[in-house]
Coordinates of C-alpha atoms in Angstrom, one line a residue:
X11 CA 6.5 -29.8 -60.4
X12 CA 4.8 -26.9 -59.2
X13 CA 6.9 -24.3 -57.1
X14 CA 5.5 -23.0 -54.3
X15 CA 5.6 -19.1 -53.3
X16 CA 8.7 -18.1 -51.1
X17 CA 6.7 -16.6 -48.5
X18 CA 5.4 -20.0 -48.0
X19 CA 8.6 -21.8 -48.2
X20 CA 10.1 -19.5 -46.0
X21 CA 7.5 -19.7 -43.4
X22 CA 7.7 -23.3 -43.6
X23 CA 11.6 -22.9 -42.9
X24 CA 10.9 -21.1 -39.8
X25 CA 8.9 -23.0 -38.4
X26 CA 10.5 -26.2 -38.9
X27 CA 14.2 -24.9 -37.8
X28 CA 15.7 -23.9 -35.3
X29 CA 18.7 -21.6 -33.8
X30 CA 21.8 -23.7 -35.2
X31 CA 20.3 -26.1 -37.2
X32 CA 21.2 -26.1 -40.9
X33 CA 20.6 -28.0 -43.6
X34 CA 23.5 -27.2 -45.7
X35 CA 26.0 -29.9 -46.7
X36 CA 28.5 -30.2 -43.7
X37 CA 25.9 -29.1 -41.1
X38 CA 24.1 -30.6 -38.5
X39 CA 20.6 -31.9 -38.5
X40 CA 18.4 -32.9 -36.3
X41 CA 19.1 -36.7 -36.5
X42 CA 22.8 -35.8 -36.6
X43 CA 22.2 -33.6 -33.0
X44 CA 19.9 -36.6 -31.6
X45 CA 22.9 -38.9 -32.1
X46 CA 25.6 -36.8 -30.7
X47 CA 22.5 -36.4 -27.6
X48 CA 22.6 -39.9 -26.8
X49 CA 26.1 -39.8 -26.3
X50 CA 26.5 -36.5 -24.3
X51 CA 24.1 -35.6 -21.6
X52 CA 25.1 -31.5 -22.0
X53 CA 23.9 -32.2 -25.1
X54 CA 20.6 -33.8 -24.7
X55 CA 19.9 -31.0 -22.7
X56 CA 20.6 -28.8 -25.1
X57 CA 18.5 -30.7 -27.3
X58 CA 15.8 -31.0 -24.4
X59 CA 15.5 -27.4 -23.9
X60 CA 15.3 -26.6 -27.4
X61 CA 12.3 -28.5 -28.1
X62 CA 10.6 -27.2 -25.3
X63 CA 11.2 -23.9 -25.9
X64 CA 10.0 -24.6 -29.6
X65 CA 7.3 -26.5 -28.5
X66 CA 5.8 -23.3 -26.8
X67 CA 5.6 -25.1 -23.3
X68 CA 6.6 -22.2 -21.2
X69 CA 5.9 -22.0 -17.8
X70 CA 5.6 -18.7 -15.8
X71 CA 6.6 -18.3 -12.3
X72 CA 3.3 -18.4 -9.9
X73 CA 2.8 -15.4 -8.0
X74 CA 4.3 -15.5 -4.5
X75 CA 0.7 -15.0 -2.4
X76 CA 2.3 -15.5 1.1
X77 CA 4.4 -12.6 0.4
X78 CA 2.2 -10.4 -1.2
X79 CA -0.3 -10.7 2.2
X80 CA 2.6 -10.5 4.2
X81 CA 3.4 -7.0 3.0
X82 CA -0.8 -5.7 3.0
X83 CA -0.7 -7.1 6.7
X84 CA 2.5 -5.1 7.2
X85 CA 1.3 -2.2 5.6
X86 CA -2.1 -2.4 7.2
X87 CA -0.4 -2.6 10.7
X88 CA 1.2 0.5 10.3
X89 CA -1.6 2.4 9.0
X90 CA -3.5 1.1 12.2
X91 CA -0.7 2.1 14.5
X92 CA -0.1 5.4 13.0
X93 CA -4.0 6.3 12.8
X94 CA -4.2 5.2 16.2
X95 CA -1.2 7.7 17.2
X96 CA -3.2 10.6 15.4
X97 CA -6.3 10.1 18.2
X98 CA -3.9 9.6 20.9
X99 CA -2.4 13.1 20.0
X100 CA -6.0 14.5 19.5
X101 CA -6.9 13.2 22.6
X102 CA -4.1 14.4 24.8
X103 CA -4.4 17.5 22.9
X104 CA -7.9 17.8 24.3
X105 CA -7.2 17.1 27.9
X106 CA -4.0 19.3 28.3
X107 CA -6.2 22.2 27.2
X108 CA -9.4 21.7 28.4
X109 CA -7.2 20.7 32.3
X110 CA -5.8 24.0 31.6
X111 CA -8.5 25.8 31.0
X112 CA -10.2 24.3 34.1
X113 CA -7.0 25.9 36.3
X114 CA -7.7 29.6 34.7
X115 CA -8.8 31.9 38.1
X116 CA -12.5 33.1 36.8
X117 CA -15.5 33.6 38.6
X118 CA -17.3 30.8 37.5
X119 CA -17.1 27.0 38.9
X120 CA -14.1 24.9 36.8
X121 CA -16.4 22.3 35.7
X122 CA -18.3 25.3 33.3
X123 CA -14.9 26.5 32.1
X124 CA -13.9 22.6 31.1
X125 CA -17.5 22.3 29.4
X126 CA -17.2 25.6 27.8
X127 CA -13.7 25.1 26.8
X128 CA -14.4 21.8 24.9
X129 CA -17.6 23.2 23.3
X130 CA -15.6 26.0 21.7
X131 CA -13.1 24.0 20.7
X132 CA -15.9 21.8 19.2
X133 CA -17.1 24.6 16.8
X134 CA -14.1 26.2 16.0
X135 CA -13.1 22.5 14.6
X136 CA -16.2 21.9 12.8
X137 CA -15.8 25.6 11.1
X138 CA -13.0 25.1 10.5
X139 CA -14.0 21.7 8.5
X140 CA -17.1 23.3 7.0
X141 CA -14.8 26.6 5.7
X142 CA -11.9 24.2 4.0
X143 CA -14.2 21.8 2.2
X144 CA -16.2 25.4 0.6
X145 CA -12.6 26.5 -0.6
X146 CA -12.0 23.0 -1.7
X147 CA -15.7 23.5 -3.9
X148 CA -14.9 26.9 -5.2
X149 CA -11.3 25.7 -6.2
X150 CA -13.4 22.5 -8.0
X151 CA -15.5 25.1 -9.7
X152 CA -12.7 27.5 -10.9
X153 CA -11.1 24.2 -12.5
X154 CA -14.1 23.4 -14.3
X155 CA -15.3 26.8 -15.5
X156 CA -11.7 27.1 -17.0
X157 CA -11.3 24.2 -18.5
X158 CA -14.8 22.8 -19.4
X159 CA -16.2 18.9 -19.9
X160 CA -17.1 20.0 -24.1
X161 CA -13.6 21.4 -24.7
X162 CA -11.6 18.4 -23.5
X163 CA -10.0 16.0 -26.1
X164 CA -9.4 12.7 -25.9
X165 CA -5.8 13.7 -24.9
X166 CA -7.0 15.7 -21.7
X167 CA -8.6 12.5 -20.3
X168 CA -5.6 10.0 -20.2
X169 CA -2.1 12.0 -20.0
X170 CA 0.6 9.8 -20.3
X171 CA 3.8 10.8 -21.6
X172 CA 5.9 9.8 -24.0
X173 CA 8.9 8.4 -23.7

């Protein structure tokens, strides 16, 4: 008779036992636990479960959908209701002060102290705009010139830490 590696023999005991099975004298086999299943119901349970699990039958929990658009539509709501707070605000902000300026004694009609009022307040906004996104740029360029795209590793690209 020709013997057979260990590392085959051994792989061929794992795969054909399983957690509390032995095969010893004075153990239990699998007829031996089939037996004792018929007459126990715990037991064939036991048994049950075990053969599922080694069967490799495992089912995973679906995804809960309804819950997960629940919480976007939640989430979407408030972003809507906030955003819509933000214009309101801009909005009021822009009547108090152009109504205002429209009260101010001067020698010209209100109506051309509204129109004025809101025109200014036009341009100083959109300088304003136009002067942050240039310091955004010159920030963007500062980064780059010190750190530039041929002396970045691998490493520079992804950080993650380790744990």
């Amino acid at each position: 008779m020709v013997s057979r590696p260990i590392w085959q023999r051994m792989l061929e005991w794992v795969q054909t036992s399983t957690p509390g099975d032995t095969e010893s004298a004075g153990g239990k086999t699998e007829e031996a636990s089939e037996e004792q299943a018929s007459k126990d119901p715990a037991q064939a349970q036991s048994l049950i479960a075990r053969e599922h699990a080694r069967s490799g039958h495992l089912r995973l929990p679906e995804p809960d959908w309804t819950n997960k658009l629940r919480i976007l539509f939640l989430a979407g709501a408030a972003f809507l209701i906030a955003l819509a707070a933000l214009v309101a605000g801009i909005v009021a902000g822009v009547v108090f002060v152009v109504h205002n300026a429209a009260r101010l004694k001067l020698p010209w009609p209100p109506a051309g102290t509204s129109t004025l009022t809101l025109a200014v307040a036009s341009l100083l906004g959109a300088t304003a705009w136009r002067v942050g996104q240039a310091i955004l740029r010159r920030r963007a360029v500062r980064a780059t010139a010190q750190n530039p795209p041929e002396s970045r590793t691998e490493d520079d690209q992804n950080p993650v830490a380790a744990p």
